[in-house]
XYZ file of C-alpha atoms in Angstrom:
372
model
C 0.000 0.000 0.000
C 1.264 3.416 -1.274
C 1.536 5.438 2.507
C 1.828 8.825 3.240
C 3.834 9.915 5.629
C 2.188 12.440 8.384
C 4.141 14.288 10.956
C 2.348 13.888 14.076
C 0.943 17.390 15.197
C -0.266 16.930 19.240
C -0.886 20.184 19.408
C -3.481 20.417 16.643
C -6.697 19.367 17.262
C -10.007 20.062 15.423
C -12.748 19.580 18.041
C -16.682 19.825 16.547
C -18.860 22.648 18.198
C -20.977 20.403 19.640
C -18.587 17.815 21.150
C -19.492 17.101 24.630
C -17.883 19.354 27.536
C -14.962 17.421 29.388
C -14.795 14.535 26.416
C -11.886 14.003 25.147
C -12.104 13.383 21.113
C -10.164 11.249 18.721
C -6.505 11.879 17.213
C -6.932 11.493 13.573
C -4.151 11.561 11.072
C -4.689 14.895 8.486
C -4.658 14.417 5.250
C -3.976 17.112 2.543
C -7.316 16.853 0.504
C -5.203 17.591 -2.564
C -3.041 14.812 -2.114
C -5.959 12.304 -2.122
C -6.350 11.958 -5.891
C -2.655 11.254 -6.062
C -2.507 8.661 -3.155
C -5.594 6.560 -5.159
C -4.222 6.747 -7.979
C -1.109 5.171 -6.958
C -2.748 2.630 -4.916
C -4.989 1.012 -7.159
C -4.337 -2.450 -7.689
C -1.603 -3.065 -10.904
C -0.396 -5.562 -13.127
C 2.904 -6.465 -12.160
C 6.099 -5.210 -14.379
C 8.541 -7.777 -15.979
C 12.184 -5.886 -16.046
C 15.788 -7.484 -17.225
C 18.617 -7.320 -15.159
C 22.191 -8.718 -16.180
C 20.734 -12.155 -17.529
C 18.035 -12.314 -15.116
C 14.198 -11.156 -15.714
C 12.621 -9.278 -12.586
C 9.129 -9.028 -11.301
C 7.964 -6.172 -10.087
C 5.095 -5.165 -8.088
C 3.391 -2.374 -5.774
C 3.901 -4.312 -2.293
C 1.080 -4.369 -0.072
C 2.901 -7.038 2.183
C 4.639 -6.231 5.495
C 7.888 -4.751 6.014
C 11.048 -6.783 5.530
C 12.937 -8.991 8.303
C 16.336 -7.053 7.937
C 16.692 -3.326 8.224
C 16.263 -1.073 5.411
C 19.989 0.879 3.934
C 18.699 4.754 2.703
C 20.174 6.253 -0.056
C 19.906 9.831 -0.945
C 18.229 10.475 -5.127
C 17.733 13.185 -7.079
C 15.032 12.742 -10.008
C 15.909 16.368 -12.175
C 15.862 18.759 -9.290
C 13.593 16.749 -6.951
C 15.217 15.071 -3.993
C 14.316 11.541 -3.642
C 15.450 8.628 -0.988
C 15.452 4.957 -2.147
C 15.321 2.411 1.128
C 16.941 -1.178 0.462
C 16.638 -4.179 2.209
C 19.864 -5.733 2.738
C 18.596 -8.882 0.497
C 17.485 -6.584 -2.164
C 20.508 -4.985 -2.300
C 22.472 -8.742 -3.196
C 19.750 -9.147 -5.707
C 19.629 -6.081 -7.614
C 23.792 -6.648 -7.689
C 23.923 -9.680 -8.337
C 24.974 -9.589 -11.973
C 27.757 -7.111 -11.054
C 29.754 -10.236 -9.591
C 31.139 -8.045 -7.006
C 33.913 -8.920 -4.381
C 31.964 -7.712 -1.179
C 28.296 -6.890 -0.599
C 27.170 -3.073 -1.012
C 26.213 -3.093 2.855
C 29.942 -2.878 4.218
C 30.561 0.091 1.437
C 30.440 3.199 1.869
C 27.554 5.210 1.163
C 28.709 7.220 -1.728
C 30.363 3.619 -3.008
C 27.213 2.136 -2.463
C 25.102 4.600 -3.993
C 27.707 4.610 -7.157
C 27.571 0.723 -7.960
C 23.837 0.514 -7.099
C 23.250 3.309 -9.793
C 25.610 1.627 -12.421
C 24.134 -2.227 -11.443
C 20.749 -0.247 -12.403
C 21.388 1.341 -15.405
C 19.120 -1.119 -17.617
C 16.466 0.683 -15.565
C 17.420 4.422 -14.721
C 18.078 4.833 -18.470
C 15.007 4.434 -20.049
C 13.295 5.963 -17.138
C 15.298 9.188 -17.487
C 14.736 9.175 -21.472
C 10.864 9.149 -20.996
C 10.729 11.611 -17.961
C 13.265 14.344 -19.400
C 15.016 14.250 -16.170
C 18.753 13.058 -14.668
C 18.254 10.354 -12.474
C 20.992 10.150 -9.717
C 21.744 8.054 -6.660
C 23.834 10.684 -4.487
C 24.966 8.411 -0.971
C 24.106 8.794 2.769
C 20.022 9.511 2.899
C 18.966 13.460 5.180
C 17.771 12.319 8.517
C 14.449 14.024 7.868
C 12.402 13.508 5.318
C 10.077 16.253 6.033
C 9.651 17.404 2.363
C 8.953 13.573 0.698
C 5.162 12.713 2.161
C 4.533 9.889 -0.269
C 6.399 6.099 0.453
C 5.936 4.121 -2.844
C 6.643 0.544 -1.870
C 7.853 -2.022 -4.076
C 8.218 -5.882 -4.231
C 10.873 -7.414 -6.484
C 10.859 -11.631 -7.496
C 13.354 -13.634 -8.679
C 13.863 -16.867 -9.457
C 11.202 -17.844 -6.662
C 12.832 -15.430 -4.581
C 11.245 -11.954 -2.888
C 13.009 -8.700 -1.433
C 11.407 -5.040 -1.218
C 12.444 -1.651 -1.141
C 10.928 1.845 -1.336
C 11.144 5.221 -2.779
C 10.262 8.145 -1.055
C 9.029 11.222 -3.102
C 7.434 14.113 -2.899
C 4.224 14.654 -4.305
C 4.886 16.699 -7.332
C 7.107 13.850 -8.605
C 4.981 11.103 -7.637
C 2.718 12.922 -10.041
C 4.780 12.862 -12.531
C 5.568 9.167 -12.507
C 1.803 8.459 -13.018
C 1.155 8.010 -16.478
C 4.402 6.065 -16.541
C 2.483 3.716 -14.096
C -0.523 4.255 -15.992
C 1.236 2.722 -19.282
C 3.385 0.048 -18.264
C 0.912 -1.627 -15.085
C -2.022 -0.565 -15.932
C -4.866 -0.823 -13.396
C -6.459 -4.225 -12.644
C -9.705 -3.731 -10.759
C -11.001 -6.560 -8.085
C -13.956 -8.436 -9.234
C -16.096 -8.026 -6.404
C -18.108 -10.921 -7.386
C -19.095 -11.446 -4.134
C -20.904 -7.875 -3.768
C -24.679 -8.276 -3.108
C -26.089 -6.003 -5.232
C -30.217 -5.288 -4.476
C -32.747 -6.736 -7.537
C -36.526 -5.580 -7.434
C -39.312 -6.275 -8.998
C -40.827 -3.365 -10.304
C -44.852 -3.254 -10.577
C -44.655 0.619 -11.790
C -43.795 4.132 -11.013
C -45.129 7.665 -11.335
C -42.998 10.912 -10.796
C -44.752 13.109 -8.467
C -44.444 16.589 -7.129
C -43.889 17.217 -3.622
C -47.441 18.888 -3.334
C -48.808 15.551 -4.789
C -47.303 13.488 -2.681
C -48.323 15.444 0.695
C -51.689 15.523 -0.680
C -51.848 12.123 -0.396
C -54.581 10.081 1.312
C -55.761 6.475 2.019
C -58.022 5.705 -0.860
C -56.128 8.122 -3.241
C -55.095 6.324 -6.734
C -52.041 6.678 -8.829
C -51.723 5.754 -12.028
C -48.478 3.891 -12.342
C -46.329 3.725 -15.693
C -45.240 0.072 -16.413
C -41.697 0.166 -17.211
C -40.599 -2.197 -19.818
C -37.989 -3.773 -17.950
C -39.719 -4.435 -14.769
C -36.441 -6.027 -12.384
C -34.056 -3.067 -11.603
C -30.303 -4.165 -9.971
C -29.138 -1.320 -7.749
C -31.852 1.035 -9.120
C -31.481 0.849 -12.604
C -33.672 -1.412 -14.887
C -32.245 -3.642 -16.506
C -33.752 -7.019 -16.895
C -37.340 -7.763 -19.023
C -38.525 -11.114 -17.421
C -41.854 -12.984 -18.185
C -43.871 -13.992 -14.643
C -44.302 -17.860 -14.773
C -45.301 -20.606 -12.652
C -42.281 -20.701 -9.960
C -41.304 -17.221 -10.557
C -39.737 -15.143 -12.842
C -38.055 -16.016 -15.962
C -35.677 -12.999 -17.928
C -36.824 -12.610 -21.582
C -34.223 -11.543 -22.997
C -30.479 -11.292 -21.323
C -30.199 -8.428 -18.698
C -29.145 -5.208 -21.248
C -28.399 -1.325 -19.963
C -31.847 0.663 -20.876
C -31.291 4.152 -21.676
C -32.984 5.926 -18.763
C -33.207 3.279 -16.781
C -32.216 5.313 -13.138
C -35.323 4.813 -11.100
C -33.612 7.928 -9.208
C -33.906 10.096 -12.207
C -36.761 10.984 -14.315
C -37.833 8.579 -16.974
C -38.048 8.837 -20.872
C -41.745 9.202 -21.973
C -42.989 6.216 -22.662
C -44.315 5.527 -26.156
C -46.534 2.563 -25.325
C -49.724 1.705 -28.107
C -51.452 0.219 -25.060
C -49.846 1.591 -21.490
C -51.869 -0.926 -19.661
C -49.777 -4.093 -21.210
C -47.845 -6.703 -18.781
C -44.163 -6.746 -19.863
C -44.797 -10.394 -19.963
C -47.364 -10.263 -22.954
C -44.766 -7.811 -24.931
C -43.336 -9.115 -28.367
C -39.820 -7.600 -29.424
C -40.115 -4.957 -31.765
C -38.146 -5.855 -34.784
C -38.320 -1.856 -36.213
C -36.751 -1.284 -32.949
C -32.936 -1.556 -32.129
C -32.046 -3.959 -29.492
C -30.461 -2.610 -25.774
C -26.716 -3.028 -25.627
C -25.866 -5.427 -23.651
C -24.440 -4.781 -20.383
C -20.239 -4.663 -20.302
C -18.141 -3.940 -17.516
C -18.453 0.119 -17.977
C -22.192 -0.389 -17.427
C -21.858 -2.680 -14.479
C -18.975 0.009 -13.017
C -21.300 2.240 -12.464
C -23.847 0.738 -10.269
C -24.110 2.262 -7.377
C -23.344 0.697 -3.735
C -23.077 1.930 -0.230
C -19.601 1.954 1.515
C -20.178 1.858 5.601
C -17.224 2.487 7.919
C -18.379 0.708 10.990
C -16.444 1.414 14.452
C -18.225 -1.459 16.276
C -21.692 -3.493 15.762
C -23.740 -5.019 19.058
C -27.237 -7.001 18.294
C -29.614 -6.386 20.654
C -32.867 -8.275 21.486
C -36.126 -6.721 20.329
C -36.871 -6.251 24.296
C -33.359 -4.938 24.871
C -34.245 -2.577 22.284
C -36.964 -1.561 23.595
C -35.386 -0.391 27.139
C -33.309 1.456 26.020
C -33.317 5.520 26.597
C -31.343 8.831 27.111
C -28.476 8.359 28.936
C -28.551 4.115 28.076
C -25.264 3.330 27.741
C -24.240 0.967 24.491
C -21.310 -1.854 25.156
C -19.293 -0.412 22.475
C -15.768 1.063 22.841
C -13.614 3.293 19.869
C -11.452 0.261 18.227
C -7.218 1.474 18.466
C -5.971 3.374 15.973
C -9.617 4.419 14.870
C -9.771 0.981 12.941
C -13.215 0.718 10.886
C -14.876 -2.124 9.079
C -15.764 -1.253 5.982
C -19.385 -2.710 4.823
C -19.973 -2.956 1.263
C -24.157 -2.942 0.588
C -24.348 -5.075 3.945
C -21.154 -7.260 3.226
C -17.581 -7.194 5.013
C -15.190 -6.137 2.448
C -11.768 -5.066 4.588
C -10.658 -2.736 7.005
C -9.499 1.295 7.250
C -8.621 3.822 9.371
C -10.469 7.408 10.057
C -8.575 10.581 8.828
C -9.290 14.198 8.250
C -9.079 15.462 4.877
C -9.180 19.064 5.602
C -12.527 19.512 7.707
C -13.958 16.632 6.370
C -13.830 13.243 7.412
C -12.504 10.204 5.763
C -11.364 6.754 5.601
C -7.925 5.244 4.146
C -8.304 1.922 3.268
C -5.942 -0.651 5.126
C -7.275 -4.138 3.468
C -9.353 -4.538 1.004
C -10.964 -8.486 -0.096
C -13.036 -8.383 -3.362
C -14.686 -11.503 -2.594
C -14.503 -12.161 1.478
């Protein structure tokens, strides 16, 4: 997972207006809202990169594993003008010199040695890279003790010939920026399936638009006359599937297709029914009239769901329910580190933690499972 890294501010604390006197409220990392676009877009999920080195072929991947066993080396970079800091493991170091046959490892050099034979074992790489970005790529030796100025860790997993080592680059954000369409062209983005994802189907007998005089002049024994849409199931509000009602249920007609204007949120088309009053089952296709496209993943990207951050959940008996008043007190304490579950239309999907993205609230994800 691409992290950002924030300084810890105690003395900053945003506390809401109506927070209760003498309670003391959550820490919550800050995020800069206009770094938010940039951390998502490096963390999506990636297909991995296959790289040559010496007479070997690497893989290489956006970690989102835990940190190495040995202790990480820091070497001070410079992409152009921008400072940079690479972090090594002390494995990934033997790997990525391994075709440079050397006499001793890089870890009992020097850091201005090291940084030297580490940039010429990685030429294959910081050549191209510096051809297509317009910039000098340098490795420069010992790493600043601060990295104030370089918010945004990009962490990387190398394999080899069954074998696994990380290491990380630390940049700031205007340079991370730059190294997105890079990403962008050579891993492109591999979304989760989320097959698993329940997504709600209804059966829809009709609907009318109202006005909100209309509807508050409602009153038992008041009729509406109900348009029959043509595709009567909707998934996730939209209407998508024509089915035919049959002995033990519902059978689709035709293959479930995207219908223009199919948001049951949104106003509807006019309909241009002969005979308004039809059943969808009794309807014949229309030959004179094209056919719906079908449905393809851009469609089904765009159905809408509801992401939950849950703190805690406690069931409760009806009866228990029932009992309870102001000043009840609920068996539920803040999880550490202002850990959430995140509920995906009703299903577990991973975990996050709370932040603040300027005055707003939000939620970084920690682990995400497409089909838990």
């Amino acid at each position: 997972m691409v992290e950002l890294e924030v300084p810890r501010d105690d003395e900053r604390q945003h506390v809401p207006a109506d927070f209760p006197a003498g309670a003391v409220p959550p820490r919550l990392p800050s995020l800069d809202p206009q770094l938010v676009d940039t951390l998502n877009a490096l963390n999506r999920p990636r297909l991995a990169l296959t790289l040559p080195l010496g007479e070997r072929e690497l893989l290489v991947r956006l970690d989102k594993g835990a940190e190495p066993v040995s202790p990480w080396i820091a070497i001070a970079a410079s992409i152009g003008e921008a400072p940079a800091v690479l972090h090594v493991a002390h494995e990934s170091l033997a790997v990525l010199t391994a075709h440079l046959a050397l006499h001793r490892s890089l870890s009992e050099c020097t850091p201005d040695q090291r940084a030297l034979w580490l940039e010429y074992a990685l030429l294959e790489w910081i050549e191209p890279l510096e051809e297509h970005l317009g910039q000098p790529i340098r490795l420069l030796g010992d790493a600043p003790e601060s990295e104030a100025g370089l918010p945004i860790r990009l962490p990387l997993r190398l394999e080899v010939d069954g074998q696994a080592c990380r290491l990380s680059l630390s940049l700031g954000v205007a340079t991370a920026r730059t190294l997105l369409p890079l990403l962008d062209e050579h891993c492109p983005c591999t979304p989760t399936s989320c097959s698993a994802l329940p997504l709600p189907l209804q059966w829809i007998a009709g609907y009318q638009d109202l006005a909100l005089a209309e509807l508050r002049s409602l009153t038992p024994g008041d009729v509406v006359l109900l348009e029959r849409p043509e595709m009567a199931v909707a998934v996730a509000g939209r209407l998508m599937i024509r089915v035919a009602e049959q002995r033990g249920g519902l059978h689709l007609a035709v293959p479930p297709a995207a219908w223009h204007g199919g948001d049951l949120d949104a106003s509807p088309a006019p309909a241009n029914n002969d005979n308004p009053q039809r059943r969808s089952d009794d309807m014949e296709d229309d030959p004179r009239k094209p056919a719906p496209p079908r449905l393809d993943t851009a469609t089904l990207d765009r159905l809408p769901v509801r992401l939950v951050c849950e703190l805690g959940r406690l069931e409760l008996s009806l009866g228990e329910f029932r009992e309870l008043d102001q000043g009840s007190v609920l068996p539920l304490s803040r999880p550490a580190e202002n850990a959430v579950d995140i509920v995906v239309n009703g299903r577990h999907m991973g975990r996050g933690r709370l932040v603040e993205i300027g005055d707003s609230l939000g939620v970084q994800i920690v682990r995400l499972s497409s089909d838990e």
